[in-house]
Amino acid sequence: MNGKNKGIIIFGGTGDLTYRKLIPALYNLFSTNKLDNNEKIIAIGRRDYSQEMYHDIIREWVKQFSRIKYEEEVFNAFLLHVCYYEMDFTNLDEYEALASYFREKEIENPIFYYAVAPQFFGVITDGIHSIKECCKGRIILEKPFGNSLDEANRLSHKLEESFGSENIYRIDHYLGKEMIRNIETIRFDNPIFANNWNYEGIENIQIQALEEVGVETRGAYYDHAGALKDMVQNHLMQILTLIAMEKPTPEHNIHIQQVEVLKALRPVERLIVEESLVLGQYDGYLQEDKVEPNSKTETYAALKLFVENKRWKEVPFYIKTGKKTGTREMSVIITFKKTNPDVDANILTIKIQPLEGISLKFNMKEPGDSDSIIQTEMDFCQSCIARNRINTPEAYERLLLLCMQGDQSWFSKWDQIYLSWKYIEDLKLEYRKLQLPIYTYEQNSEGPKEVDQILNDESHVWAQSQLVCKI
Ligand code: BG6
């Protein structure tokens, strides 16, 4: 086939991910001239929609969710790229017709986006594989990669055998966030940090991702996942490994360095689990739609982990995430060792969202005749500058573009996912075996009040990263 066109084929074209994230991201790429003229976006769904109906639906989502303001004329031009294709993707007999459709549209080597639940990954893989002669391409998928680690492992091997590992792009949208991509530069290109980024310079590291929202309409999925699977084993372990890894080199790329950190985590069998993990559930969770009435699923998790290598020795890494915590805040807080017990610690905060920036607390002499030492703060709010907001693509936009360019560096590899999944699963199993409680916490509170005490977290600086600058 002599394909003249490129294609992004979205399985799950009428799903939430497509409407909220993928279509707005593609619209933004189009608006910023990053979508090639010959790029076709084919949304596959089972619903009986006409092209016009589908276009009208996505218009409303783009108005609501696009980073770049909706403009009628631009959107109408964008629609020339978007087609709706009705199909039951669980029926292998329908793939030959899909191949004919690609031929008709002259699409070659498309990107297939699995925006569907993991139980459909296998059948879609078989379907695409069956039309491989016409349509070799790249595959994008995202968590959950399977309903269990075994299933995900099998699926991953099947995908790699069918399409080659160089064509599999596993999205972790946190890797597309501006300040997460900034971690390497902040760490390695500032000698004041680079030279102190170890157990001699750092007291503890805290990674927090607090959410204001609850499970909303995703009760059925979330009740099987819980905070550990939903946030910790993917997004937050990505951040931990970026913070803890050695500097990437051409021989040891970022991915290899991240995996080394995962391998160096203190093994679960040597952790005192009752002092390393606290799980909580917000009051009212059991009344959420599609949640089991006596569910023991955690909506909050706090962990204390250690990376046992030369760089980190006994430095604790605290991770904390929860829904309905009354605030939306994601940050990494690095507390440096004090020069003497009478002064405050220097604290570096990398602010990931909602505002992006960096702040540093340090000590100064109080102005005037006093010799007292006071703590002061330098605070840079990157996203408070309008130009930065306009120029910063959102995570999905950035990652879709990287996939189109064939750049896998900001996508997860299976060994990395496997190691963090296994680690977090083992930890949770131990927690269950020990019959440790799932603490109930009030909605709009900071989470279970027992956390600091159980984890023996003496620093109490979790909430110190609030930005003062308002947009
Ligand atoms: C998703 C989780 O991966 O990340 C959600 O499934 C969570 O439960 C979301 O709310 C958080 O993403 P963000 O980009 O809003 O921090």
Short mmCIF file of C-alpha atoms and ligand atoms in Angstrom, two decimals:
data_model
loop_
_atom_site.label_atom_id
_atom_site.label_comp_id
_atom_site.label_asym_id
_atom_site.label_seq_id
_atom_site.Cartn_x
_atom_site.Cartn_y
_atom_site.Cartn_z
CA MET A 1 0.00 0.00 0.00
CA ASN A 2 1.32 3.43 -0.86
CA GLY A 3 0.00 5.35 2.10
CA LYS A 4 0.02 9.08 1.75
CA ASN A 5 -1.48 9.73 5.12
CA LYS A 6 -0.49 9.20 8.69
CA GLY A 7 -3.06 8.08 11.19
CA ILE A 8 -3.89 8.11 14.88
CA ILE A 9 -6.43 5.40 15.45
CA ILE A 10 -8.20 5.66 18.79
CA PHE A 11 -9.91 2.54 20.12
CA GLY A 12 -12.36 3.91 22.67
CA GLY A 13 -13.17 6.96 20.58
CA THR A 14 -16.30 7.68 22.62
CA GLY A 15 -14.67 7.23 26.01
CA ASP A 16 -13.78 9.68 28.71
CA LEU A 17 -10.04 9.65 28.05
CA THR A 18 -10.58 10.48 24.40
CA TYR A 19 -13.02 13.28 25.07
CA ARG A 20 -11.25 14.86 28.01
CA LYS A 21 -7.62 14.42 27.07
CA LEU A 22 -6.82 13.06 23.62
CA ILE A 23 -9.07 15.15 21.40
CA PRO A 24 -8.26 18.42 23.24
CA ALA A 25 -4.54 17.52 23.05
CA LEU A 26 -4.78 16.86 19.31
CA TYR A 27 -6.72 20.09 18.84
CA ASN A 28 -3.93 21.95 20.65
CA LEU A 29 -1.29 20.29 18.47
CA PHE A 30 -3.27 21.36 15.44
CA SER A 31 -3.66 24.93 16.75
CA THR A 32 0.09 25.20 17.27
CA ASN A 33 0.87 23.77 13.81
CA LYS A 34 2.32 20.57 15.18
CA LEU A 35 -0.13 18.23 13.51
CA ASP A 36 0.95 17.28 10.00
CA ASN A 37 -1.45 18.15 7.20
CA ASN A 38 -1.72 14.51 6.26
CA GLU A 39 -2.50 13.30 9.80
CA LYS A 40 -5.88 11.56 10.08
CA ILE A 41 -7.47 11.01 13.48
CA ILE A 42 -9.80 8.03 13.41
CA ALA A 43 -11.97 7.57 16.47
CA ILE A 44 -13.34 4.04 16.71
CA GLY A 45 -16.47 3.36 18.71
CA ARG A 46 -19.40 1.00 18.84
CA ARG A 47 -22.01 3.75 18.89
CA ASP A 48 -24.05 4.52 15.87
CA TYR A 49 -22.81 8.08 15.36
CA SER A 50 -22.63 9.92 12.09
CA GLN A 51 -19.54 11.96 11.36
CA GLU A 52 -21.46 15.16 12.10
CA MET A 53 -22.78 13.85 15.40
CA TYR A 54 -19.30 12.91 16.50
CA HIS A 55 -17.93 16.28 15.47
CA ASP A 56 -20.64 18.06 17.44
CA ILE A 57 -19.85 16.00 20.53
CA ILE A 58 -16.13 16.67 20.46
CA ARG A 59 -16.71 20.37 19.83
CA GLU A 60 -18.28 20.66 23.28
CA TRP A 61 -15.44 18.74 24.97
CA VAL A 62 -12.82 20.88 23.28
CA LYS A 63 -14.63 24.01 24.41
CA GLN A 64 -14.46 22.74 27.96
CA PHE A 65 -11.09 21.03 28.15
CA SER A 66 -8.75 22.57 25.63
CA ARG A 67 -5.68 24.42 26.93
CA ILE A 68 -5.80 26.73 23.95
CA LYS A 69 -9.04 28.66 23.66
CA TYR A 70 -11.62 27.17 21.32
CA GLU A 71 -11.95 29.09 18.09
CA GLU A 72 -14.69 28.21 15.66
CA GLU A 73 -12.63 28.61 12.52
CA VAL A 74 -9.63 26.72 13.84
CA PHE A 75 -11.82 23.95 15.19
CA ASN A 76 -13.65 23.55 11.86
CA ALA A 77 -10.30 23.21 10.12
CA PHE A 78 -9.24 20.66 12.76
CA LEU A 79 -12.38 18.62 12.04
CA LEU A 80 -11.11 17.94 8.53
CA HIS A 81 -8.62 15.60 10.24
CA VAL A 82 -11.16 13.77 12.42
CA CYS A 83 -13.25 10.78 11.30
CA TYR A 84 -15.54 8.53 13.28
CA TYR A 85 -15.48 4.82 12.44
CA GLU A 86 -18.13 2.51 13.86
CA MET A 87 -16.91 -0.91 14.78
CA ASP A 88 -17.16 -3.63 17.41
CA PHE A 89 -13.47 -3.96 18.14
CA THR A 90 -14.04 -7.19 20.08
CA ASN A 91 -15.10 -8.88 16.84
CA LEU A 92 -12.01 -10.07 14.97
CA ASP A 93 -14.03 -10.42 11.77
CA GLU A 94 -14.37 -6.65 11.57
CA TYR A 95 -10.65 -5.90 11.27
CA GLU A 96 -10.38 -6.70 7.58
CA ALA A 97 -12.95 -3.97 6.91
CA LEU A 98 -10.86 -1.62 9.02
CA ALA A 99 -7.84 -2.48 6.88
CA SER A 100 -9.87 -1.64 3.76
CA TYR A 101 -10.86 1.65 5.33
CA PHE A 102 -7.19 2.46 5.93
CA ARG A 103 -6.46 1.61 2.29
CA GLU A 104 -9.27 3.86 1.15
CA LYS A 105 -7.94 6.71 3.30
CA GLU A 106 -4.39 5.87 2.21
CA ILE A 107 -3.16 5.52 5.76
CA GLU A 108 0.07 3.77 6.42
CA ASN A 109 1.83 2.78 9.66
CA PRO A 110 -0.63 4.42 12.00
CA ILE A 111 -0.44 4.93 15.73
CA PHE A 112 -3.01 2.80 17.55
CA TYR A 113 -4.14 4.26 20.85
CA TYR A 114 -5.75 1.78 23.27
CA ALA A 115 -8.06 4.18 25.12
CA VAL A 116 -10.09 1.28 26.50
CA ALA A 117 -10.21 -0.90 29.62
CA PRO A 118 -7.42 -3.50 29.89
CA GLN A 119 -9.71 -6.47 29.23
CA PHE A 120 -9.88 -5.30 25.60
CA PHE A 121 -6.11 -4.94 25.07
CA GLY A 122 -5.72 -8.61 24.12
CA VAL A 123 -8.47 -8.74 21.50
CA ILE A 124 -7.44 -5.44 19.93
CA THR A 125 -3.85 -6.70 19.73
CA ASP A 126 -5.07 -9.85 17.94
CA GLY A 127 -7.20 -7.74 15.63
CA ILE A 128 -4.41 -5.38 14.62
CA HIS A 129 -2.02 -8.28 14.33
CA SER A 130 -4.40 -9.94 11.88
CA ILE A 131 -4.12 -6.95 9.52
CA LYS A 132 -0.42 -6.51 10.13
CA GLU A 133 0.49 -6.84 6.47
CA CYS A 134 -1.31 -3.62 5.70
CA CYS A 135 -1.02 -1.70 8.90
CA LYS A 136 2.14 -2.01 10.95
CA GLY A 137 2.31 0.76 13.47
CA ARG A 138 3.02 1.99 16.94
CA ILE A 139 0.85 1.19 19.92
CA ILE A 140 0.09 3.56 22.79
CA LEU A 141 -1.45 2.23 25.95
CA GLU A 142 -1.74 3.31 29.52
CA LYS A 143 -2.45 1.95 32.92
CA PRO A 144 -4.06 -0.17 34.10
CA PHE A 145 -2.02 -2.48 31.85
CA GLY A 146 -3.99 -5.49 33.06
CA ASN A 147 -6.28 -6.55 35.86
CA SER A 148 -3.45 -8.36 37.61
CA LEU A 149 0.30 -8.36 37.37
CA ASP A 150 0.28 -11.81 35.74
CA GLU A 151 -2.24 -10.76 33.15
CA ALA A 152 -0.34 -7.53 32.46
CA ASN A 153 2.90 -9.47 32.10
CA ARG A 154 1.36 -11.86 29.58
CA LEU A 155 -0.17 -9.01 27.65
CA SER A 156 3.05 -7.10 27.59
CA HIS A 157 4.91 -10.06 26.10
CA LYS A 158 2.18 -10.57 23.55
CA LEU A 159 2.37 -6.91 22.51
CA GLU A 160 6.13 -7.00 22.22
CA GLU A 161 6.08 -10.23 20.21
CA SER A 162 3.38 -8.87 17.90
CA PHE A 163 4.75 -5.41 17.28
CA GLY A 164 8.32 -5.24 18.65
CA SER A 165 9.21 -3.42 21.87
CA GLU A 166 10.43 -0.40 19.88
CA ASN A 167 6.82 0.18 18.80
CA ILE A 168 5.16 0.03 22.22
CA TYR A 169 4.61 3.35 23.97
CA ARG A 170 3.35 3.04 27.55
CA ILE A 171 2.10 6.42 28.66
CA ASP A 172 2.47 7.74 32.15
CA HIS A 173 1.01 11.20 31.75
CA TYR A 174 3.01 12.47 34.74
CA LEU A 175 6.13 12.15 32.60
CA GLY A 176 4.66 14.81 30.32
CA LYS A 177 4.26 17.37 33.12
CA GLU A 178 6.51 20.37 32.83
CA MET A 179 8.05 20.34 36.30
CA ILE A 180 8.56 16.59 36.31
CA ARG A 181 10.56 16.94 33.12
CA ASN A 182 12.44 19.72 34.86
CA ILE A 183 13.70 17.51 37.70
CA GLU A 184 16.80 16.41 35.78
CA THR A 185 17.85 19.98 35.02
CA ILE A 186 17.20 21.23 38.53
CA ARG A 187 19.19 18.36 40.01
CA PHE A 188 22.11 18.00 37.65
CA ASP A 189 22.64 21.51 36.28
CA ASN A 190 22.78 23.39 39.55
CA PRO A 191 25.97 22.61 41.47
CA ILE A 192 24.45 23.79 44.75
CA PHE A 193 21.95 20.94 44.49
CA ALA A 194 23.99 18.43 42.49
CA ASN A 195 26.80 18.45 45.05
CA ASN A 196 24.47 17.92 47.99
CA TRP A 197 22.03 15.47 46.46
CA ASN A 198 22.88 12.52 48.70
CA TYR A 199 22.63 11.24 52.26
CA GLU A 200 25.27 13.69 53.44
CA GLY A 201 23.28 16.69 52.26
CA ILE A 202 19.66 15.58 52.47
CA GLU A 203 17.58 14.74 55.53
CA ASN A 204 14.47 13.45 53.79
CA ILE A 205 12.47 13.65 50.58
CA GLN A 206 8.72 13.95 50.35
CA ILE A 207 6.58 13.42 47.29
CA GLN A 208 2.97 14.42 47.65
CA ALA A 209 0.01 14.33 45.31
CA LEU A 210 -3.13 15.52 47.03
CA GLU A 211 -6.42 15.74 45.22
CA GLU A 212 -9.54 17.69 45.97
CA VAL A 213 -11.77 15.38 43.92
CA GLY A 214 -13.12 12.00 44.97
CA VAL A 215 -13.65 9.04 42.65
CA GLU A 216 -16.37 10.88 40.70
CA THR A 217 -17.78 8.65 37.94
CA ARG A 218 -14.92 6.11 38.09
CA GLY A 219 -16.08 4.08 41.09
CA ALA A 220 -16.09 0.74 39.24
CA TYR A 221 -12.47 1.11 38.14
CA TYR A 222 -11.19 2.80 41.28
CA ASP A 223 -12.70 0.32 43.70
CA HIS A 224 -10.50 -2.37 42.16
CA ALA A 225 -7.44 -0.16 41.93
CA GLY A 226 -7.18 2.01 45.04
CA ALA A 227 -4.66 4.78 45.61
CA LEU A 228 -1.63 2.48 45.61
CA LYS A 229 -2.28 1.18 42.11
CA ASP A 230 -3.90 4.30 40.77
CA MET A 231 -1.23 6.80 41.79
CA VAL A 232 1.72 5.33 43.67
CA GLN A 233 3.01 2.43 41.60
CA ASN A 234 3.07 4.50 38.43
CA HIS A 235 3.08 8.30 38.75
CA LEU A 236 4.71 8.66 42.14
CA MET A 237 7.29 5.91 41.66
CA GLN A 238 8.26 7.65 38.41
CA ILE A 239 8.93 10.79 40.38
CA LEU A 240 10.79 8.93 43.12
CA THR A 241 13.09 7.32 40.58
CA LEU A 242 13.77 10.63 38.81
CA ILE A 243 14.64 12.22 42.14
CA ALA A 244 16.83 9.35 43.31
CA MET A 245 18.51 8.14 40.11
CA GLU A 246 22.12 8.64 39.02
CA LYS A 247 22.76 11.04 36.16
CA PRO A 248 21.81 9.49 32.81
CA THR A 249 24.64 8.98 30.33
CA PRO A 250 24.62 7.80 26.72
CA GLU A 251 25.37 4.24 27.93
CA HIS A 252 23.00 4.39 30.91
CA ASN A 253 19.94 6.26 29.75
CA ILE A 254 17.25 7.64 32.03
CA HIS A 255 15.26 4.45 31.83
CA ILE A 256 18.19 2.28 32.97
CA GLN A 257 18.93 4.69 35.81
CA GLN A 258 15.31 4.65 36.98
CA VAL A 259 15.25 0.87 36.99
CA GLU A 260 18.42 0.82 39.11
CA VAL A 261 16.59 2.83 41.77
CA LEU A 262 13.67 0.41 41.77
CA LYS A 263 16.06 -2.48 42.22
CA ALA A 264 17.68 -0.70 45.16
CA LEU A 265 14.44 -0.14 47.12
CA ARG A 266 14.62 -1.73 50.54
CA PRO A 267 12.90 -5.08 49.98
CA VAL A 268 9.43 -5.41 51.46
CA GLU A 269 10.54 -8.34 53.64
CA ARG A 270 13.01 -6.03 55.39
CA LEU A 271 10.56 -3.16 55.89
CA ILE A 272 8.66 -2.80 59.12
CA VAL A 273 5.37 -2.62 57.28
CA GLU A 274 3.38 -1.19 60.17
CA GLU A 275 5.76 1.80 60.16
CA SER A 276 6.09 2.09 56.39
CA LEU A 277 2.57 2.20 55.05
CA VAL A 278 -0.67 3.85 56.14
CA LEU A 279 -3.88 3.44 54.18
CA GLY A 280 -7.03 5.48 54.54
CA GLN A 281 -10.49 5.85 53.06
CA TYR A 282 -12.51 9.05 52.99
CA ASP A 283 -15.72 9.17 54.88
CA GLY A 284 -18.53 8.76 52.33
CA TYR A 285 -16.52 6.67 49.87
CA LEU A 286 -18.77 3.66 50.46
CA GLN A 287 -21.75 5.66 49.23
CA GLU A 288 -20.05 6.52 45.92
CA ASP A 289 -21.59 5.12 42.74
CA LYS A 290 -20.37 1.61 41.76
CA VAL A 291 -18.34 1.16 44.94
CA GLU A 292 -18.88 -2.02 46.97
CA PRO A 293 -20.87 -1.16 50.12
CA ASN A 294 -18.23 -2.69 52.41
CA SER A 295 -15.21 -1.91 50.26
CA LYS A 296 -11.78 -1.87 51.90
CA THR A 297 -10.22 0.04 49.01
CA GLU A 298 -7.86 2.82 50.06
CA THR A 299 -8.38 6.33 48.73
CA TYR A 300 -5.30 7.51 50.59
CA ALA A 301 -1.81 6.07 50.99
CA ALA A 302 1.29 7.28 52.79
CA LEU A 303 4.58 5.39 52.55
CA LYS A 304 8.08 5.61 53.93
CA LEU A 305 10.62 3.94 51.67
CA PHE A 306 14.39 3.68 51.44
CA VAL A 307 16.74 3.43 48.49
CA GLU A 308 19.59 1.27 49.65
CA ASN A 309 22.58 2.41 47.68
CA LYS A 310 25.71 4.49 48.17
CA ARG A 311 23.94 7.75 47.47
CA TRP A 312 20.98 7.40 49.79
CA LYS A 313 21.80 5.07 52.70
CA GLU A 314 19.17 5.82 55.40
CA VAL A 315 17.42 8.84 53.83
CA PRO A 316 13.65 8.32 54.09
CA PHE A 317 11.49 8.92 51.01
CA TYR A 318 7.95 9.78 52.04
CA ILE A 319 5.15 9.41 49.53
CA LYS A 320 1.68 10.70 50.27
CA THR A 321 -1.38 10.74 48.04
CA GLY A 322 -5.11 10.90 48.59
CA LYS A 323 -8.45 11.91 47.21
CA LYS A 324 -10.81 14.40 48.90
CA THR A 325 -8.02 16.02 50.85
CA GLY A 326 -9.48 19.49 50.47
CA THR A 327 -6.65 20.68 48.23
CA ARG A 328 -5.08 19.94 44.87
CA GLU A 329 -1.38 20.02 45.28
CA MET A 330 1.47 18.05 43.86
CA SER A 331 5.02 18.74 44.92
CA VAL A 332 8.39 17.30 45.85
CA ILE A 333 9.89 18.68 49.05
CA ILE A 334 13.57 18.17 49.75
CA THR A 335 14.72 18.92 53.27
CA PHE A 336 18.47 19.42 53.55
CA LYS A 337 20.51 18.58 56.63
CA LYS A 338 20.93 21.41 59.12
CA THR A 339 24.34 22.92 59.76
CA ASN A 340 23.52 22.99 63.47
CA PRO A 341 20.44 22.10 65.53
CA ASP A 342 19.56 25.74 66.26
CA VAL A 343 18.75 26.79 62.69
CA ASP A 344 15.97 25.73 60.36
CA ALA A 345 16.66 23.37 57.50
CA ASN A 346 16.99 24.56 53.92
CA ILE A 347 13.99 23.29 52.03
CA LEU A 348 13.73 23.03 48.28
CA THR A 349 10.21 22.59 46.92
CA ILE A 350 9.54 21.60 43.34
CA LYS A 351 5.95 22.60 42.67
CA ILE A 352 4.39 20.43 40.03
CA GLN A 353 0.74 21.49 40.05
CA PRO A 354 -1.60 23.28 40.00
CA LEU A 355 1.00 26.04 39.95
CA GLU A 356 4.45 25.23 38.62
CA GLY A 357 7.57 26.60 40.17
CA ILE A 358 10.36 26.18 42.65
CA SER A 359 11.08 27.66 46.04
CA LEU A 360 13.98 27.56 48.44
CA LYS A 361 13.91 28.31 52.14
CA PHE A 362 17.14 29.47 53.68
CA ASN A 363 18.46 31.28 56.73
CA MET A 364 19.45 34.93 57.12
CA LYS A 365 20.27 37.32 59.88
CA GLU A 366 17.25 39.27 60.99
CA PRO A 367 17.52 42.83 59.61
CA GLY A 368 18.64 45.52 62.03
CA ASP A 369 20.72 45.24 65.20
CA SER A 370 19.52 41.74 66.06
CA ASP A 371 21.78 38.75 65.46
CA SER A 372 18.85 36.34 65.39
CA ILE A 373 18.53 34.00 62.45
CA ILE A 374 15.31 33.99 60.48
CA GLN A 375 14.12 31.73 57.73
CA THR A 376 13.25 33.32 54.44
CA GLU A 377 12.12 32.05 51.06
CA MET A 378 12.91 32.56 47.40
CA ASP A 379 9.88 31.61 45.40
CA PHE A 380 9.74 31.35 41.64
CA CYS A 381 6.33 30.73 40.14
CA GLN A 382 6.87 29.62 36.57
CA SER A 383 3.24 29.25 35.62
CA CYS A 384 2.36 32.71 36.99
CA ILE A 385 4.04 34.11 33.87
CA ALA A 386 1.43 34.16 31.10
CA ARG A 387 3.97 33.41 28.35
CA ASN A 388 4.98 30.19 30.10
CA ARG A 389 1.41 29.03 30.40
CA ILE A 390 0.79 29.60 26.73
CA ASN A 391 3.98 27.86 25.66
CA THR A 392 3.74 24.86 27.94
CA PRO A 393 2.00 21.94 26.30
CA GLU A 394 -0.09 19.69 28.43
CA ALA A 395 1.13 16.21 29.22
CA TYR A 396 -0.92 14.35 26.61
CA GLU A 397 -0.09 16.89 23.94
CA ARG A 398 3.61 16.53 24.56
CA LEU A 399 3.55 12.73 24.77
CA LEU A 400 1.41 12.27 21.66
CA LEU A 401 3.84 14.45 19.75
CA LEU A 402 6.83 12.47 21.03
CA CYS A 403 5.18 9.25 19.91
CA MET A 404 4.50 10.72 16.46
CA GLN A 405 8.20 11.60 16.32
CA GLY A 406 9.16 8.06 17.36
CA ASP A 407 10.80 9.19 20.60
CA GLN A 408 10.31 6.63 23.38
CA SER A 409 12.46 8.31 26.02
CA TRP A 410 9.57 9.73 28.07
CA PHE A 411 7.50 6.56 28.00
CA SER A 412 7.68 3.76 30.56
CA LYS A 413 9.25 0.43 29.80
CA TRP A 414 7.73 -2.82 30.95
CA ASP A 415 10.57 -3.80 33.32
CA GLN A 416 10.10 -0.53 35.15
CA ILE A 417 6.34 -0.97 35.44
CA TYR A 418 6.78 -4.58 36.50
CA LEU A 419 9.24 -3.77 39.27
CA SER A 420 7.16 -0.99 40.82
CA TRP A 421 3.93 -2.94 40.46
CA LYS A 422 5.46 -6.01 42.14
CA TYR A 423 6.94 -3.92 44.94
CA ILE A 424 3.73 -2.08 45.74
CA GLU A 425 1.64 -5.23 45.46
CA ASP A 426 3.91 -7.12 47.86
CA LEU A 427 3.75 -4.24 50.29
CA LYS A 428 -0.02 -4.16 50.17
CA LEU A 429 -0.21 -7.94 50.67
CA GLU A 430 1.89 -7.64 53.81
CA TYR A 431 -0.35 -4.84 55.06
CA ARG A 432 -3.36 -7.09 54.58
CA LYS A 433 -1.67 -10.10 56.15
CA LEU A 434 -0.93 -8.04 59.23
CA GLN A 435 -4.58 -6.91 59.22
CA LEU A 436 -3.55 -3.29 59.56
CA PRO A 437 -6.47 -0.84 59.53
CA ILE A 438 -7.80 1.29 56.70
CA TYR A 439 -8.22 4.56 58.59
CA THR A 440 -11.29 6.63 57.85
CA TYR A 441 -10.61 10.32 57.29
CA GLU A 442 -12.92 13.28 57.00
CA GLN A 443 -13.51 14.69 53.55
CA ASN A 444 -11.52 17.88 53.00
CA SER A 445 -9.05 16.92 55.69
CA GLU A 446 -5.34 16.21 55.22
CA GLY A 447 -5.97 12.46 55.39
CA PRO A 448 -5.71 10.09 58.36
CA LYS A 449 -4.37 11.94 61.37
CA GLU A 450 -2.32 8.89 62.37
CA VAL A 451 0.04 9.26 59.38
CA ASP A 452 2.86 11.39 60.79
CA GLN A 453 2.96 9.41 63.99
CA ILE A 454 2.98 5.99 62.33
CA LEU A 455 5.58 6.88 59.73
CA ASN A 456 7.59 8.66 62.38
CA ASP A 457 7.77 11.66 60.11
CA GLU A 458 9.30 14.35 62.25
CA SER A 459 9.74 16.96 59.58
CA HIS A 460 6.05 17.98 59.33
CA VAL A 461 6.61 20.10 56.30
CA TRP A 462 4.08 18.40 54.05
CA ALA A 463 2.01 21.48 53.62
CA GLN A 464 4.79 23.98 53.25
CA SER A 465 4.82 24.11 49.51
CA GLN A 466 1.78 26.33 48.99
CA LEU A 467 2.55 29.03 46.47
CA VAL A 468 1.75 32.56 47.46
CA CYS A 469 1.53 33.81 43.91
CA LYS A 470 -1.94 33.65 42.38
CA ILE A 471 -2.62 33.62 38.65
C1 BG6 B 1 -4.85 9.36 36.96
C2 BG6 B 1 -5.62 8.66 38.06
O1 BG6 B 1 -3.86 8.52 36.44
O2 BG6 B 1 -4.25 10.52 37.49
C3 BG6 B 1 -6.65 9.59 38.67
O3 BG6 B 1 -6.27 7.52 37.50
C4 BG6 B 1 -6.00 10.86 39.14
O4 BG6 B 1 -7.33 8.97 39.74
C5 BG6 B 1 -5.18 11.46 38.01
O5 BG6 B 1 -7.01 11.75 39.55
C6 BG6 B 1 -4.40 12.66 38.49
O6 BG6 B 1 -3.84 13.26 37.37
P1 BG6 B 1 -3.52 14.80 37.38
O7 BG6 B 1 -2.84 15.04 36.08
O8 BG6 B 1 -4.82 15.52 37.55
O9 BG6 B 1 -2.62 15.01 38.55
#
